């Protein structure tokens, strides 16, 4: 994923056990395309060495206000200029206190005062320190000053306690940062998505399913969250981590997926049907495992599953509906036919050999305005492009509500 391409982030690291996780965060930010400059407090260097961050960032690491590697002698100004965001992870109770008081006694605290970029902090501390009235006061002051907090989370702590104060995981911090830097084009919108395959049981161990990985649907859910939407993701059986902040309902069969979708569809502004729903299910799954010793192959009848997308598109107050068409040939013809048959404004077409089950894809959008190819690449990047395109289309419908009246 390259969601942070062209972004420069200043990563501040304070002295706490969670400092080691900042190295993983740095690696993940680099993978997302960011340039990262690291500034550490003196105490952070007791937990992890500057060399680790230097190797991972490919840049010099700074710890000291009096660093003579900065020619003009003003590292706090020099380092905080030209960055898109300052992210302090991990942020200790002491660092929050110093920022709340506006102190400028080391390089990191001084540059957070001298900044002209947004400041994000991911606190990490013992739960009693986090709950202490002094920390609560400092957090209140910092929120009032426009500082944005990522976490902390509730959970097991290095000291053996359990409670709130644990730093968010690096992947969650990265997602929060990407979201914070993404324009909020879907703010106030409810987005409902389906993702993954469905599984239609034959007996307690066997069933009919397909090769869908769920990655495209999860990437779209994530991109919609980052664009400010409230997201409900109805997921078939996949092993992917839930997009941070999304409401995820896990289902197995097409009928379960349909029930979950129809519950949320009446209040959704946008429905993106990414799931590869099985067209047929076994009419009566048997409760005992079929035995090959019976000498006969299993005998079952297939019946058609409901078309979830077409049902949602036909609702009295249908959300803006987006479908997917995975074809093995004649993509343009089949995708257009599908769009018209399901009566939906937009369909995303791809050849199964380009995307099914993999991390990358090549898609073309088909709408009443014509066809629009998206450059091939990582599904996360394609998802962001797609959300941009959908936001453009939503702005053109019903004063941006996305809703259409089916009479
Ligand atoms: O009809 P077909 O499966 O080719 O259409 C694909 C599109 O329709 C996808 O967006 C898929 O999520 C949706 N679909 C559905 N319910 C089905 C079959 C497909 O929502 N039973």
XYZ file of C-alpha atoms and ligand atoms in Angstrom:
428
model
C 0.000 0.000 0.000
C 1.231 3.467 -0.849
C -1.373 5.590 0.934
C 1.327 7.902 2.334
C 3.114 8.468 -0.951
C 4.550 12.026 -1.157
C 4.003 12.522 2.585
C 6.764 13.368 5.026
C 6.101 12.397 8.627
C 8.124 13.395 11.654
C 8.015 10.472 14.079
C 8.706 11.395 17.701
C 9.638 8.586 20.074
C 9.586 8.906 23.881
C 11.069 6.699 26.575
C 8.758 3.814 27.361
C 8.658 0.089 26.737
C 6.384 0.654 23.724
C 9.258 2.517 21.996
C 10.261 -0.727 20.269
C 6.897 -0.750 18.493
C 7.792 2.618 16.945
C 10.357 0.737 14.838
C 7.609 -1.473 13.398
C 5.445 1.605 12.871
C 8.299 3.317 11.030
C 8.791 0.308 8.755
C 5.039 0.229 8.010
C 4.957 3.985 7.284
C 7.836 3.537 4.845
C 5.985 0.661 3.170
C 2.994 2.992 2.828
C 5.249 5.354 0.862
C 6.089 7.985 3.505
C 9.407 9.674 4.063
C 9.995 9.540 7.829
C 12.280 11.663 9.992
C 12.803 10.409 13.524
C 13.368 12.514 16.635
C 13.873 10.696 19.934
C 13.934 11.898 23.525
C 17.067 11.050 25.543
C 15.149 8.454 27.535
C 13.828 6.780 24.362
C 17.453 5.972 23.460
C 17.621 3.823 26.625
C 14.940 1.533 25.187
C 15.967 1.423 21.527
C 18.971 2.809 19.684
C 18.879 5.670 17.138
C 20.746 3.327 14.791
C 17.670 1.102 14.467
C 15.557 4.072 13.349
C 18.350 5.366 11.111
C 18.578 2.014 9.321
C 14.806 1.741 8.932
C 14.218 5.353 7.835
C 17.362 5.800 5.766
C 17.774 9.221 7.430
C 19.786 10.714 10.278
C 18.040 10.476 13.650
C 18.036 13.478 16.006
C 17.871 13.526 19.780
C 19.451 16.808 20.811
C 18.563 20.523 20.555
C 22.237 21.356 20.064
C 22.859 18.958 17.180
C 25.540 20.534 14.963
C 24.527 18.424 11.930
C 21.863 21.089 11.260
C 23.821 23.934 9.620
C 21.673 26.831 10.892
C 21.804 25.562 14.483
C 17.988 25.419 14.755
C 17.028 21.735 14.481
C 13.602 22.366 16.067
C 12.688 24.691 13.168
C 14.537 22.828 10.463
C 13.039 19.419 11.326
C 9.458 20.567 11.835
C 9.279 22.406 8.483
C 8.052 20.693 5.336
C 6.453 17.802 7.214
C 2.827 16.801 6.645
C 2.350 15.597 10.221
C 4.142 15.079 13.498
C 3.309 11.755 15.119
C 4.554 11.020 18.623
C 4.420 7.278 19.228
C 4.940 6.299 21.908
C 3.976 9.387 23.937
C 4.656 9.065 27.660
C 2.755 10.719 30.538
C 5.755 12.994 31.074
C 5.797 14.062 27.438
C 2.056 14.843 27.497
C 2.621 16.898 30.664
C 5.457 18.830 29.053
C 3.454 19.536 25.925
C 0.405 20.594 27.965
C 2.592 23.067 29.870
C 4.191 24.333 26.658
C 7.667 23.407 27.827
C 10.563 23.383 25.391
C 13.436 21.686 27.154
C 14.460 19.101 24.579
C 14.357 18.760 20.810
C 11.058 16.854 20.563
C 9.083 19.120 22.918
C 10.555 22.230 21.276
C 9.636 21.179 17.779
C 6.070 20.304 18.777
C 5.798 23.950 19.913
C 7.481 25.280 16.784
C 5.333 23.259 14.408
C 3.075 24.264 11.551
C 1.860 20.697 10.865
C -0.893 18.712 12.634
C 0.209 16.834 15.756
C -0.912 13.267 16.512
C 0.002 11.373 19.667
C -0.294 7.681 20.517
C 0.039 7.490 24.309
C 1.593 4.496 26.048
C 1.700 4.241 29.823
C 0.644 2.286 32.871
C -3.122 2.433 33.426
C -2.805 4.311 36.731
C -0.680 6.968 35.066
C -3.260 7.291 32.263
C -6.140 7.512 34.767
C -4.347 9.950 37.087
C -6.152 13.313 37.394
C -2.980 15.138 36.314
C -2.816 13.137 33.053
C -6.563 13.616 32.518
C -6.035 17.377 32.922
C -3.134 17.356 30.469
C -5.081 15.329 27.891
C -7.964 17.825 28.194
C -5.589 20.763 27.643
C -3.948 19.087 24.650
C -7.315 18.229 23.065
C -8.245 21.886 23.528
C -5.004 22.846 21.761
C -6.032 20.720 18.754
C -3.767 17.743 19.402
C -5.287 14.524 18.049
C -5.034 11.312 20.111
C -4.741 7.806 18.669
C -5.715 5.532 21.569
C -4.572 4.359 24.025
C -6.100 0.891 24.001
C -7.343 -1.324 26.795
C -5.385 -4.499 27.441
C -2.465 -6.258 29.050
C 0.422 -3.982 30.027
C 4.178 -4.547 30.238
C 3.993 -4.155 34.057
C 1.479 -7.002 34.295
C -1.558 -4.750 34.917
C -4.569 -4.763 32.681
C -6.367 -1.569 31.766
C -6.374 1.466 29.510
C -2.993 2.931 28.614
C -1.533 0.410 26.224
C -0.297 1.903 22.935
C -2.358 1.040 19.865
C -0.749 -1.557 17.640
C 1.465 -0.090 14.866
C -1.041 -1.137 12.162
C -3.845 0.699 14.022
C -1.723 3.832 14.423
C -0.841 3.729 10.720
C -4.509 3.378 9.763
C -5.449 6.265 12.062
C -2.712 8.428 10.544
C -3.732 7.640 6.961
C -7.357 8.362 7.878
C -6.413 11.653 9.522
C -4.541 12.770 6.391
C -7.279 11.685 3.934
C -9.853 14.267 2.749
C -13.226 13.474 4.386
C -15.281 13.125 1.220
C -17.670 10.571 2.766
C -18.140 12.349 6.087
C -21.633 11.707 7.480
C -22.270 8.861 5.021
C -23.216 5.345 6.048
C -21.454 2.809 3.871
C -22.475 -0.832 3.783
C -20.220 -3.410 2.116
C -20.074 -7.128 1.545
C -16.746 -8.930 1.165
C -15.226 -12.370 0.747
C -16.761 -15.623 -0.424
C -19.816 -17.338 0.977
C -19.822 -20.969 2.077
C -22.826 -23.147 1.307
C -22.827 -26.263 3.449
C -23.323 -29.739 1.973
C -22.768 -31.574 5.254
C -21.027 -30.592 8.557
C -17.564 -30.538 6.932
C -18.046 -29.876 3.229
C -19.471 -27.066 1.240
C -19.445 -24.925 -1.894
C -17.268 -21.837 -1.845
C -14.896 -19.881 -4.125
C -11.423 -18.320 -4.249
C -12.371 -14.790 -3.129
C -9.822 -13.560 -0.539
C -11.946 -10.662 0.773
C -9.014 -8.273 0.216
C -10.786 -5.926 -2.213
C -13.832 -5.580 0.061
C -11.723 -5.042 3.175
C -9.564 -2.482 1.324
C -12.709 -0.610 0.266
C -14.102 -0.704 3.807
C -10.801 0.749 5.033
C -10.727 3.438 2.330
C -14.339 4.417 3.120
C -13.429 4.700 6.843
C -10.434 6.845 5.932
C -12.721 9.102 3.881
C -14.835 9.693 7.013
C -17.701 7.224 6.461
C -19.445 5.135 9.090
C -18.782 1.618 7.812
C -20.660 -1.640 8.227
C -18.867 -4.590 6.651
C -20.689 -7.892 6.168
C -17.927 -10.417 5.695
C -17.940 -13.977 4.447
C -15.405 -16.446 5.920
C -11.933 -14.878 5.523
C -8.914 -14.567 7.801
C -8.373 -10.812 7.396
C -8.088 -8.327 10.266
C -11.144 -6.081 10.641
C -10.563 -2.539 9.339
C -9.936 -0.448 12.449
C -13.147 1.348 13.482
C -15.520 -0.510 11.119
C -18.489 -2.514 12.383
C -17.898 -6.048 11.099
C -20.580 -8.752 10.953
C -19.242 -12.187 10.103
C -21.490 -14.535 8.155
C -21.069 -17.844 6.372
C -23.811 -18.446 3.812
C -25.453 -16.222 1.185
C -28.738 -16.291 3.122
C -26.992 -15.073 6.289
C -25.251 -12.378 4.237
C -28.575 -11.276 2.759
C -30.229 -11.002 6.227
C -27.335 -8.943 7.589
C -27.313 -6.662 4.525
C -31.075 -6.082 4.535
C -30.906 -5.070 8.207
C -28.533 -2.187 7.454
C -29.500 -1.323 3.863
C -32.517 0.923 4.675
C -30.278 3.424 6.481
C -27.225 3.140 4.214
C -26.255 5.906 1.779
C -23.945 3.676 -0.217
C -23.880 -0.090 -0.749
C -20.793 -1.702 -2.273
C -21.345 -5.388 -3.029
C -17.870 -6.836 -3.322
C -18.593 -10.350 -2.031
C -18.381 -13.280 -4.387
C -21.753 -14.694 -3.366
C -22.415 -18.311 -4.318
C -25.087 -18.389 -7.008
C -26.487 -21.690 -5.684
C -26.850 -23.370 -2.308
C -27.594 -26.943 -1.347
C -31.312 -27.166 -0.753
C -31.027 -29.354 2.339
C -27.593 -29.680 3.961
C -27.421 -32.970 5.859
C -26.521 -33.022 9.552
C -24.201 -36.061 9.390
C -21.019 -36.347 7.342
C -21.479 -38.143 4.039
C -19.566 -41.473 4.128
C -17.741 -42.611 1.032
C -18.161 -46.153 2.360
C -21.807 -45.815 1.361
C -20.522 -46.403 -2.165
C -22.617 -43.536 -3.543
C -21.637 -39.925 -4.239
C -23.548 -37.370 -2.129
C -26.927 -36.626 -3.587
C -28.000 -33.020 -3.255
C -30.137 -30.552 -5.105
C -28.940 -27.006 -5.792
C -31.298 -24.049 -5.533
C -30.596 -20.446 -6.556
C -29.496 -17.954 -3.921
C -31.180 -14.526 -3.773
C -29.331 -11.733 -5.579
C -28.506 -9.474 -2.625
C -27.354 -6.544 -4.730
C -30.428 -6.569 -6.977
C -32.668 -6.740 -3.891
C -30.993 -3.738 -2.288
C -31.093 -1.786 -5.565
C -34.871 -2.423 -5.728
C -35.589 -1.112 -2.196
C -38.037 1.794 -1.986
C -35.259 4.136 -0.838
C -32.234 2.382 -2.251
C -28.735 3.503 -1.318
C -26.324 4.299 -4.168
C -25.395 0.764 -5.277
C -22.030 -0.362 -6.596
C -21.557 -3.911 -7.889
C -18.573 -5.989 -8.924
C -18.305 -8.157 -12.007
C -15.532 -10.752 -12.049
C -15.444 -12.262 -15.512
C -13.105 -14.638 -17.291
C -13.815 -13.110 -20.755
C -15.840 -10.372 -22.521
C -15.473 -8.091 -19.505
C -16.990 -4.953 -21.014
C -20.057 -6.675 -22.458
C -20.820 -8.800 -19.372
C -20.195 -5.982 -16.894
C -22.508 -3.569 -18.751
C -25.210 -6.231 -19.027
C -24.927 -6.943 -15.322
C -25.174 -3.256 -14.429
C -28.352 -2.874 -16.437
C -29.911 -6.136 -15.220
C -29.303 -5.264 -11.568
C -30.365 -1.638 -12.185
C -27.316 -0.144 -10.481
C -25.481 3.074 -11.385
C -21.925 1.698 -11.181
C -20.224 -1.647 -11.669
C -16.544 -2.433 -11.160
C -15.319 -5.001 -13.648
C -12.216 -7.128 -13.501
C -10.935 -10.273 -15.129
C -10.720 -13.101 -12.580
C -7.150 -13.820 -13.658
C -6.200 -10.206 -12.710
C -7.591 -10.075 -9.191
C -9.398 -13.051 -7.679
C -7.661 -14.190 -4.497
C -4.603 -11.934 -4.993
C -3.194 -8.701 -3.527
C -3.343 -6.696 -6.759
C -6.037 -6.037 -9.296
C -6.841 -4.291 -12.576
C -10.339 -2.831 -12.699
C -12.491 -0.779 -15.034
C -15.533 1.159 -13.879
C -18.706 1.066 -15.962
C -21.435 3.633 -15.365
C -23.980 5.518 -17.411
C -21.202 8.073 -17.977
C -19.071 5.453 -19.773
C -16.050 3.343 -18.911
C -13.201 4.482 -16.681
C -10.100 2.292 -16.258
C -8.096 2.524 -13.018
C -4.345 1.854 -13.288
C -3.501 -1.675 -12.112
C -1.897 -2.084 -8.711
C -2.285 -2.877 -5.037
C -5.916 -3.382 -3.983
C -5.551 -0.724 -1.237
C -4.605 1.917 -3.793
C -7.346 0.852 -6.189
C -9.810 1.062 -3.283
C -8.816 4.665 -2.578
C -9.228 5.587 -6.258
C -12.600 3.900 -6.327
C -13.831 5.730 -3.240
C -12.730 9.025 -4.867
C -14.690 8.148 -8.004
C -17.766 7.089 -6.014
C -17.585 10.331 -3.976
C -17.612 12.260 -7.300
C -20.704 10.339 -8.440
C -22.457 10.770 -5.068
C -21.993 14.507 -5.288
C -23.920 14.435 -8.562
C -26.928 12.473 -7.175
C -29.765 13.830 -5.039
C -27.714 16.643 -3.499
C -25.092 14.133 -2.419
C -27.356 11.784 -0.429
C -26.739 8.955 -2.886
C -30.349 7.848 -2.491
C -32.582 7.112 -5.469
C -36.305 6.670 -5.323
C -37.609 3.429 -6.878
C -41.314 3.858 -7.480
O -24.595 -11.918 -10.664
P -23.139 -11.861 -10.405
O -22.702 -12.777 -9.295
O -22.273 -12.021 -11.573
O -22.915 -10.348 -9.917
C -21.839 -9.918 -9.141
C -22.269 -8.787 -8.260
O -23.505 -9.067 -7.633
C -21.310 -8.572 -7.124
O -21.358 -7.204 -6.786
C -21.874 -9.454 -6.018
O -21.469 -9.026 -4.733
C -23.352 -9.294 -6.240
N -24.152 -10.491 -5.913
C -25.031 -10.483 -4.852
N -25.784 -11.588 -4.580
C -25.680 -12.693 -5.336
C -24.787 -12.718 -6.407
C -24.035 -11.612 -6.674
O -25.108 -9.470 -4.146
N -26.411 -13.738 -5.041
